[in-house]
Amino acid sequence: FAISYTDKAHSLAISAGRNGARLSHSHGTQFMYVEQSLLLWRAILSQLPNLWALAEKDLLHGHEYRLRDTGQGLNRVQSAPSVARFMHGVISKLQNELRSWVGSAAVHLGDNDVPNALHWIDKYTQIPRILTPIIDVVNSLDKLAENGPGFAQYVQDAFGSVDNCQKIILGDFFRHGFDGSGADNYFDAGSCIDGRLTSAWNWCSKLSKKPYYNLFQMAGFIGFDGSFAR
């Protein structure tokens, strides 16, 4: 995929109200939105040890908390100033590096969406669980087609080619894993920093309904939590 992609069959364009999307982006805008989201996740995860220290500081030595039903059960709602400063610093640096910024830069912390620093760090440690299976499946398709004539024929009949199949999987994730969906209202999802992960998890929850789900299974996919077999 490229920002100036001209193949309409694999356009990343999305429209609010269609296929569950809550955002409307042209192909180029969606390309930038996905790119900046992935770069943001990389910047956050590259400092994970430091983030654990910041989260513990906010939890153990921060402000008082309130025990409240956030819609996700009873949670300890507590501000996280150290984590918030880190997040705003990362976002500001990334905004200066990129050609433009798409969507909201709002960070949910200490509210119903992300009650405290522990919830925040738990959300971001899920990113490898989301991305790794997708990457593994897409990378395995060539080898599976090479070693299994039946598999190659199935891909040919259903998707046209392995290359086209890879584009279908990635294109669907880039569109609907980043479309603002996954929450009860626009404030809780949308294009905010936290909402990008919400949309990605929403896409994961619907994977079994995708036309290419059989390929995930044939490639050894068990679930986004991996295998618990010993």
Coordinates of N, CA, C and O in Angstrom, one line a residue, residues 43-194:
A43 N 6.3 3.8 19.2 CA 7.0 4.8 20.1 C 6.7 4.5 21.6 O 7.5 4.6 22.5
I44 N 5.4 4.1 21.9 CA 5.0 3.8 23.2 C 5.7 2.5 23.7 O 6.3 2.4 24.8
L45 N 5.6 1.4 22.9 CA 6.1 0.1 23.3 C 7.6 0.1 23.4 O 8.2 -0.7 24.1
S46 N 8.3 1.0 22.7 CA 9.8 1.0 22.8 C 10.3 1.5 24.1 O 11.4 1.3 24.5
Q47 N 9.4 2.1 24.9 CA 9.7 2.6 26.2 C 8.9 1.8 27.3 O 8.7 2.4 28.4
L48 N 8.6 0.6 27.1 CA 7.7 -0.1 28.0 C 8.2 -0.2 29.4 O 7.5 -0.1 30.4
P49 N 9.5 -0.6 29.6 CA 10.0 -0.7 31.0 C 9.8 0.7 31.8 O 9.4 0.6 32.9
N50 N 10.1 1.8 31.1 CA 9.9 3.1 31.7 C 8.4 3.3 32.0 O 8.1 3.9 33.1
L51 N 7.6 2.8 31.2 CA 6.2 3.0 31.3 C 5.6 2.3 32.5 O 4.7 2.8 33.2
W52 N 6.1 1.1 32.8 CA 5.7 0.4 34.0 C 6.1 1.2 35.2 O 5.3 1.3 36.2
A53 N 7.2 1.8 35.2 CA 7.6 2.6 36.4 C 6.7 3.8 36.6 O 6.3 4.2 37.7
L54 N 6.4 4.5 35.4 CA 5.5 5.6 35.5 C 4.1 5.2 36.0 O 3.5 5.9 36.8
A55 N 3.6 4.1 35.5 CA 2.3 3.6 35.9 C 2.3 3.3 37.4 O 1.3 3.6 38.1
E56 N 3.3 2.6 37.9 CA 3.4 2.3 39.3 C 3.4 3.6 40.2 O 2.8 3.6 41.2
K57 N 4.2 4.5 39.7 CA 4.3 5.8 40.4 C 2.9 6.4 40.5 O 2.5 6.9 41.6
D58 N 2.1 6.5 39.5 CA 0.8 7.1 39.5 C -0.2 6.3 40.4 O -1.0 6.8 41.1
L59 N -0.1 4.9 40.3 CA -1.0 4.1 41.1 C -0.7 4.1 42.6 O -1.6 4.2 43.4
L60 N 0.6 4.1 42.9 CA 1.0 4.0 44.4 C 1.2 5.3 45.1 O 1.1 5.4 46.3
H61 N 1.7 6.3 44.3 CA 2.0 7.6 44.9 C 1.3 8.7 44.3 O 1.7 9.9 44.5
G62 N 0.2 8.4 43.6 CA -0.5 9.5 42.9 C -1.7 10.0 43.8 O -1.7 9.9 45.0
H63 N -2.6 10.6 43.1 CA -3.8 11.1 43.7 C -4.7 10.1 44.3 O -4.6 8.9 43.9
E64 N -5.6 10.5 45.1 CA -6.6 9.5 45.7 C -7.5 9.0 44.5 O -7.7 9.7 43.5
Y65 N -8.1 7.9 44.8 CA -8.9 7.3 43.7 C -10.4 7.2 44.2 O -10.7 7.3 45.4
R66 N -11.3 7.0 43.3 CA -12.7 6.8 43.6 C -13.1 5.4 43.0 O -12.7 5.1 41.9
L67 N -13.8 4.7 43.8 CA -14.3 3.4 43.3 C -15.6 3.6 42.6 O -16.6 4.1 43.3
R68 N -15.7 3.3 41.3 CA -16.9 3.7 40.5 C -17.2 2.7 39.5 O -16.3 2.0 38.9
D69 N -18.5 2.5 39.2 CA -18.9 1.6 38.1 C -18.7 2.4 36.8 O -19.4 3.4 36.5
T70 N -17.7 2.0 36.0 CA -17.4 2.7 34.7 C -18.1 2.1 33.5 O -17.8 2.6 32.4
G71 N -19.0 1.2 33.7 CA -19.6 0.5 32.6 C -18.8 -0.8 32.2 O -19.3 -1.6 31.4
Q72 N -17.7 -0.9 32.8 CA -16.9 -2.1 32.7 C -16.7 -2.8 34.0 O -15.7 -3.5 34.3
G73 N -17.6 -2.6 34.9 CA -17.5 -3.1 36.3 C -17.0 -2.1 37.2 O -16.9 -0.9 36.8
L74 N -16.8 -2.4 38.5 CA -16.4 -1.5 39.5 C -14.9 -1.3 39.3 O -14.1 -2.3 39.4
N75 N -14.4 -0.1 39.1 CA -13.0 0.2 38.9 C -12.5 1.3 39.8 O -13.3 2.2 40.2
R76 N -11.2 1.3 40.0 CA -10.5 2.4 40.7 C -10.2 3.5 39.8 O -9.3 3.4 38.9
V77 N -11.0 4.6 39.8 CA -10.8 5.7 38.9 C -9.8 6.7 39.5 O -10.1 7.2 40.6
Q78 N -8.6 6.9 38.9 CA -7.6 7.7 39.5 C -6.8 8.3 38.4 O -6.5 7.7 37.3
S79 N -6.5 9.6 38.5 CA -5.7 10.3 37.5 C -4.3 9.7 37.4 O -3.8 9.1 38.4
A80 N -3.7 9.9 36.3 CA -2.3 9.4 36.0 C -1.5 10.5 35.4 O -1.2 10.4 34.2
P81 N -1.0 11.4 36.2 CA -0.3 12.6 35.6 C 1.0 12.2 35.0 O 1.4 12.8 34.0
S82 N 1.8 11.2 35.5 CA 3.1 10.9 35.0 C 2.9 10.2 33.6 O 3.6 10.5 32.6
V83 N 1.9 9.3 33.5 CA 1.6 8.6 32.2 C 1.1 9.7 31.2 O 1.5 9.6 30.0
A84 N 0.3 10.6 31.7 CA -0.3 11.6 30.8 C 0.8 12.5 30.2 O 0.8 12.8 29.0
R85 N 1.7 12.9 31.0 CA 2.8 13.7 30.5 C 3.7 12.9 29.5 O 4.1 13.5 28.4
F86 N 3.9 11.7 29.8 CA 4.6 10.8 28.8 C 3.9 10.8 27.5 O 4.4 11.0 26.4
M87 N 2.6 10.5 27.5 CA 1.8 10.3 26.3 C 1.8 11.6 25.5 O 1.9 11.6 24.3
H88 N 1.5 12.7 26.2 CA 1.5 14.0 25.4 C 2.9 14.3 24.8 O 2.9 14.9 23.7
G89 N 3.9 13.9 25.5 CA 5.3 14.1 24.9 C 5.5 13.3 23.7 O 6.0 13.8 22.7
V90 N 5.1 12.0 23.7 CA 5.2 11.2 22.6 C 4.4 11.7 21.4 O 4.9 11.7 20.2
I91 N 3.2 12.1 21.7 CA 2.3 12.5 20.6 C 2.8 13.8 20.0 O 2.9 14.0 18.8
S92 N 3.3 14.7 20.8 CA 3.8 16.0 20.3 C 5.1 15.8 19.4 O 5.2 16.4 18.4
K93 N 5.9 14.9 19.9 CA 7.1 14.6 19.1 C 6.8 14.0 17.7 O 7.3 14.3 16.7
L94 N 5.8 13.0 17.7 CA 5.4 12.4 16.5 C 4.7 13.4 15.6 O 4.9 13.3 14.4
Q95 N 3.9 14.2 16.1 CA 3.2 15.3 15.3 C 4.2 16.2 14.6 O 4.0 16.6 13.4
N96 N 5.3 16.5 15.3 CA 6.3 17.3 14.6 C 7.1 16.6 13.5 O 7.6 17.2 12.6
E97 N 7.2 15.2 13.7 CA 7.9 14.4 12.7 C 7.1 14.1 11.4 O 7.7 14.0 10.3
L98 N 5.8 14.0 11.6 CA 4.9 13.6 10.4 C 4.5 14.8 9.6 O 4.5 16.0 10.1
R99 N 4.1 14.6 8.4 CA 3.7 15.6 7.5 C 2.4 16.3 7.9 O 2.1 17.5 7.6
S100 N 1.5 15.5 8.6 CA 0.3 16.0 9.1 C -0.3 15.1 10.1 O 0.2 13.9 10.2
W101 N -1.3 15.5 10.9 CA -1.9 14.7 11.9 C -3.3 14.5 11.6 O -4.1 15.5 11.3
V102 N -3.8 13.2 11.5 CA -5.2 12.9 11.2 C -5.9 12.5 12.5 O -5.4 11.7 13.3
G103 N -7.1 13.1 12.7 CA -7.9 12.7 13.9 C -7.6 13.4 15.1 O -6.8 14.4 15.1
S104 N -8.1 12.9 16.2 CA -7.9 13.6 17.5 C -6.7 13.1 18.2 O -6.2 12.0 18.0
A105 N -6.1 14.0 19.0 CA -4.9 13.6 19.9 C -5.3 13.5 21.3 O -4.4 13.5 22.2
A106 N -6.6 13.5 21.6 CA -7.1 13.4 23.0 C -6.7 12.0 23.6 O -6.7 11.0 23.0
V107 N -6.3 12.1 24.9 CA -5.8 10.9 25.6 C -6.8 10.6 26.8 O -7.0 11.5 27.6
H108 N -7.4 9.5 26.8 CA -8.3 9.1 27.9 C -7.4 8.5 29.1 O -6.7 7.5 28.9
L109 N -7.5 9.1 30.2 CA -6.9 8.7 31.4 C -7.7 9.1 32.6 O -8.0 10.3 32.7
G110 N -7.9 8.2 33.6 CA -8.6 8.6 34.8 C -10.1 8.9 34.5 O -10.7 9.7 35.2
D111 N -10.7 8.2 33.5 CA -12.1 8.4 33.2 C -12.7 7.0 33.0 O -12.1 6.0 33.3
N112 N -14.0 7.0 32.5 CA -14.7 5.7 32.4 C -14.0 4.8 31.4 O -14.1 3.5 31.4
D113 N -13.3 5.3 30.4 CA -12.7 4.5 29.3 C -11.4 3.9 29.8 O -11.1 2.7 29.5
V114 N -10.6 4.7 30.4 CA -9.3 4.2 31.0 C -9.2 4.7 32.4 O -8.7 5.8 32.7
P115 N -9.7 3.9 33.3 CA -9.9 4.4 34.7 C -8.6 4.8 35.4 O -8.6 5.7 36.2
N116 N -7.5 4.1 35.1 CA -6.2 4.3 35.8 C -5.0 3.9 35.0 O -5.2 3.3 33.9
A117 N -3.8 4.1 35.5 CA -2.6 3.8 34.8 C -2.5 2.3 34.5 O -1.9 1.9 33.5
L118 N -3.0 1.4 35.4 CA -2.9 0.0 35.1 C -3.7 -0.4 33.9 O -3.2 -1.2 33.1
H119 N -4.9 0.1 33.8 CA -5.7 -0.1 32.7 C -5.0 0.3 31.4 O -5.1 -0.3 30.4
W120 N -4.4 1.5 31.5 CA -3.7 2.1 30.3 C -2.6 1.2 29.9 O -2.6 0.9 28.7
I121 N -1.7 0.8 30.7 CA -0.6 0.0 30.3 C -1.1 -1.4 29.9 O -0.5 -2.0 28.9
D122 N -2.1 -1.9 30.4 CA -2.7 -3.2 30.0 C -3.2 -3.1 28.6 O -3.0 -4.1 27.8
K123 N -3.8 -2.0 28.2 CA -4.3 -1.8 26.8 C -3.1 -1.9 25.8 O -3.2 -2.5 24.8
Y124 N -2.0 -1.2 26.2 CA -1.0 -1.1 25.2 C -0.1 -2.3 25.1 O 0.6 -2.6 24.1
T125 N -0.1 -3.1 26.2 CA 0.6 -4.4 26.1 C -0.1 -5.4 25.2 O 0.4 -6.5 25.0
Q126 N -1.4 -5.1 24.8 CA -2.1 -6.0 24.0 C -1.7 -5.8 22.5 O -2.1 -6.7 21.7
I127 N -1.0 -4.8 22.2 CA -0.7 -4.5 20.7 C 0.0 -5.7 20.0 O -0.4 -6.0 18.9
P128 N 1.0 -6.2 20.6 CA 1.7 -7.4 20.0 C 0.7 -8.6 19.8 O 0.8 -9.3 18.8
R129 N -0.2 -8.7 20.7 CA -1.2 -9.8 20.5 C -2.1 -9.6 19.4 O -2.7 -10.5 18.8
I130 N -2.4 -8.3 19.0 CA -3.2 -8.0 17.9 C -2.4 -8.1 16.6 O -2.9 -8.8 15.6
L131 N -1.2 -7.5 16.5 CA -0.5 -7.5 15.3 C 0.3 -8.7 14.9 O 0.3 -9.1 13.7
T132 N 0.8 -9.4 15.9 CA 1.7 -10.6 15.6 C 0.9 -11.7 14.8 O 1.4 -12.2 13.8
P133 N -0.3 -12.1 15.2 CA -1.0 -13.1 14.4 C -1.3 -12.7 13.0 O -1.2 -13.5 12.1
I134 N -1.6 -11.4 12.8 CA -1.9 -10.9 11.4 C -0.7 -11.0 10.6 O -0.7 -11.5 9.4
I135 N 0.4 -10.5 11.1 CA 1.7 -10.6 10.4 C 2.1 -12.0 10.1 O 2.5 -12.3 8.9
D136 N 2.0 -12.9 11.1 CA 2.4 -14.3 10.9 C 1.5 -15.0 9.8 O 2.1 -15.7 8.9
V137 N 0.2 -14.7 9.7 CA -0.6 -15.3 8.7 C -0.3 -14.8 7.3 O -0.1 -15.6 6.4
V138 N -0.2 -13.5 7.2 CA 0.1 -12.9 5.9 C 1.5 -13.4 5.4 O 1.6 -13.7 4.2
N139 N 2.5 -13.5 6.3 CA 3.8 -14.0 5.8 C 3.8 -15.5 5.5 O 4.7 -15.9 4.8
S140 N 2.9 -16.2 6.1 CA 2.9 -17.7 5.8 C 2.2 -18.1 4.6 O 2.4 -19.3 4.2
L141 N 1.5 -17.2 3.9 CA 0.6 -17.7 2.8 C 1.4 -18.2 1.6 O 1.1 -19.1 1.0
D142 N 2.6 -17.5 1.3 CA 3.4 -17.9 0.2 C 3.9 -19.3 0.4 O 3.9 -20.2 -0.5
K143 N 4.4 -19.6 1.6 CA 5.0 -20.9 1.9 C 3.9 -22.0 1.9 O 4.1 -23.1 1.4
L144 N 2.7 -21.7 2.5 CA 1.6 -22.6 2.5 C 1.2 -23.0 1.0 O 0.9 -24.1 0.7
A145 N 1.1 -22.0 0.2 CA 0.8 -22.2 -1.2 C 1.8 -23.0 -2.0 O 1.5 -23.9 -2.8
E146 N 3.1 -22.8 -1.6 CA 4.2 -23.5 -2.3 C 4.2 -25.0 -1.8 O 4.5 -25.9 -2.7
N147 N 3.9 -25.2 -0.6 CA 4.0 -26.6 -0.1 C 2.7 -27.4 -0.2 O 2.7 -28.6 -0.1
G148 N 1.6 -26.7 -0.5 CA 0.3 -27.4 -0.6 C -0.5 -27.1 -1.8 O -1.1 -26.0 -1.9
P149 N -0.5 -27.9 -2.8 CA -1.2 -27.6 -4.1 C -2.7 -27.3 -3.8 O -3.3 -26.5 -4.5
G150 N -3.3 -28.1 -2.9 CA -4.7 -27.8 -2.6 C -4.9 -26.5 -2.0 O -5.9 -25.8 -2.3
F151 N -4.0 -26.0 -1.1 CA -4.1 -24.7 -0.5 C -4.0 -23.6 -1.6 O -4.7 -22.7 -1.7
A152 N -3.0 -23.8 -2.5 CA -2.8 -22.9 -3.6 C -4.0 -22.7 -4.5 O -4.4 -21.6 -4.9
Q153 N -4.7 -23.9 -4.8 CA -5.9 -23.9 -5.6 C -7.0 -23.1 -4.9 O -7.8 -22.4 -5.5
Y154 N -7.1 -23.4 -3.6 CA -8.2 -22.7 -2.8 C -8.0 -21.2 -2.9 O -9.0 -20.5 -3.1
V155 N -6.8 -20.8 -2.6 CA -6.5 -19.3 -2.7 C -6.8 -18.7 -4.0 O -7.4 -17.7 -4.2
Q156 N -6.4 -19.5 -5.1 CA -6.6 -19.0 -6.4 C -8.1 -18.9 -6.7 O -8.5 -17.9 -7.3
D157 N -8.9 -19.9 -6.3 CA -10.3 -19.9 -6.6 C -11.0 -18.8 -5.8 O -12.0 -18.1 -6.3
A158 N -10.6 -18.6 -4.6 CA -11.4 -17.7 -3.7 C -10.9 -16.3 -3.7 O -11.7 -15.4 -3.5
F159 N -9.6 -16.1 -3.9 CA -9.1 -14.7 -3.8 C -8.3 -14.3 -5.0 O -7.8 -13.1 -5.1
G160 N -8.0 -15.1 -6.0 CA -7.3 -14.8 -7.2 C -5.9 -15.1 -7.2 O -5.3 -15.6 -8.2
S161 N -5.2 -14.8 -6.1 CA -3.8 -15.1 -6.0 C -3.4 -14.8 -4.5 O -4.1 -14.2 -3.7
V162 N -2.2 -15.3 -4.2 CA -1.7 -15.1 -2.8 C -1.5 -13.6 -2.6 O -1.8 -13.1 -1.5
D163 N -0.9 -12.9 -3.5 CA -0.7 -11.5 -3.4 C -2.0 -10.7 -3.2 O -2.1 -9.8 -2.3
N164 N -3.0 -11.1 -3.9 CA -4.3 -10.4 -3.8 C -4.9 -10.7 -2.4 O -5.5 -9.9 -1.8
C165 N -4.7 -12.0 -2.0 CA -5.2 -12.4 -0.7 C -4.6 -11.6 0.5 O -5.2 -11.2 1.4
Q166 N -3.3 -11.4 0.4 CA -2.5 -10.6 1.4 C -3.1 -9.2 1.4 O -3.2 -8.6 2.5
K167 N -3.3 -8.6 0.3 CA -3.8 -7.3 0.2 C -5.2 -7.2 0.8 O -5.6 -6.2 1.4
I168 N -6.0 -8.2 0.6 CA -7.4 -8.2 1.1 C -7.4 -8.2 2.6 O -8.1 -7.5 3.3
I169 N -6.5 -9.1 3.2 CA -6.5 -9.2 4.7 C -5.9 -7.9 5.3 O -6.6 -7.3 6.2
L170 N -4.8 -7.4 4.7 CA -4.2 -6.2 5.3 C -5.1 -5.0 5.0 O -5.3 -4.1 5.9
G171 N -5.7 -4.9 3.8 CA -6.6 -3.8 3.5 C -7.8 -3.7 4.5 O -8.2 -2.7 4.9
D172 N -8.4 -4.9 4.7 CA -9.5 -4.9 5.7 C -9.1 -4.5 7.1 O -9.9 -3.7 7.7
F173 N -8.0 -4.9 7.5 CA -7.5 -4.5 8.8 C -7.2 -3.0 8.9 O -7.6 -2.3 9.8
F174 N -6.5 -2.5 7.8 CA -6.2 -1.1 7.8 C -7.5 -0.2 7.7 O -7.4 0.9 8.1
R175 N -8.5 -0.7 7.1 CA -9.8 0.0 7.0 C -10.5 -0.1 8.3 O -10.8 0.9 9.0
H176 N -10.9 -1.3 8.7 CA -11.9 -1.5 9.8 C -11.2 -1.8 11.1 O -12.0 -1.8 12.1
G177 N -9.9 -1.9 11.2 CA -9.2 -1.9 12.5 C -8.9 -0.5 12.9 O -8.4 -0.3 14.0
F178 N -9.2 0.5 12.1 CA -8.9 1.9 12.4 C -10.1 2.8 11.8 O -9.8 3.7 11.1
D179 N -11.3 2.4 12.1 CA -12.5 3.1 11.6 C -13.3 3.8 12.6 O -14.4 4.3 12.3
G180 N -12.8 3.9 13.8 CA -13.6 4.6 14.9 C -14.6 3.8 15.6 O -15.4 4.3 16.4
S181 N -14.7 2.5 15.2 CA -15.8 1.6 15.8 C -15.4 1.0 17.1 O -14.2 1.1 17.5
G182 N -16.3 0.3 17.7 CA -16.0 -0.5 18.9 C -16.5 0.0 20.2 O -16.2 -0.6 21.2
A183 N -17.2 1.1 20.2 CA -17.7 1.6 21.5 C -19.2 2.0 21.3 O -19.7 2.0 20.2
D184 N -19.8 2.4 22.4 CA -21.3 2.7 22.4 C -21.5 4.1 21.8 O -22.7 4.4 21.5
N185 N -20.5 4.9 21.8 CA -20.8 6.3 21.3 C -19.5 6.9 20.7 O -18.4 6.3 20.8
Y186 N -19.6 8.0 20.1 CA -18.4 8.6 19.4 C -17.4 9.1 20.4 O -16.2 9.1 20.0
F187 N -17.8 9.5 21.6 CA -16.8 10.0 22.5 C -15.8 8.9 23.0 O -14.6 9.1 23.2
D188 N -16.4 7.7 23.2 CA -15.6 6.6 23.7 C -14.7 5.9 22.6 O -13.8 5.1 23.0
A189 N -15.0 6.1 21.4 CA -14.2 5.5 20.3 C -13.7 6.6 19.4 O -13.0 7.5 19.8
G190 N -14.1 6.5 18.1 CA -13.7 7.6 17.2 C -12.2 7.6 16.9 O -11.6 6.5 16.9
S191 N -11.6 8.8 16.7 CA -10.2 8.8 16.3 C -9.3 9.2 17.4 O -8.1 9.5 17.2
C192 N -9.7 9.3 18.7 CA -8.8 9.6 19.8 C -7.8 8.6 20.0 O -7.8 7.5 19.4
I193 N -6.8 8.9 20.8 CA -5.6 7.9 20.9 C -6.1 6.6 21.4 O -5.7 5.5 20.9
D194 N -6.9 6.6 22.4 CA -7.4 5.3 23.0 C -8.4 4.6 22.0 O -8.4 3.4 21.9

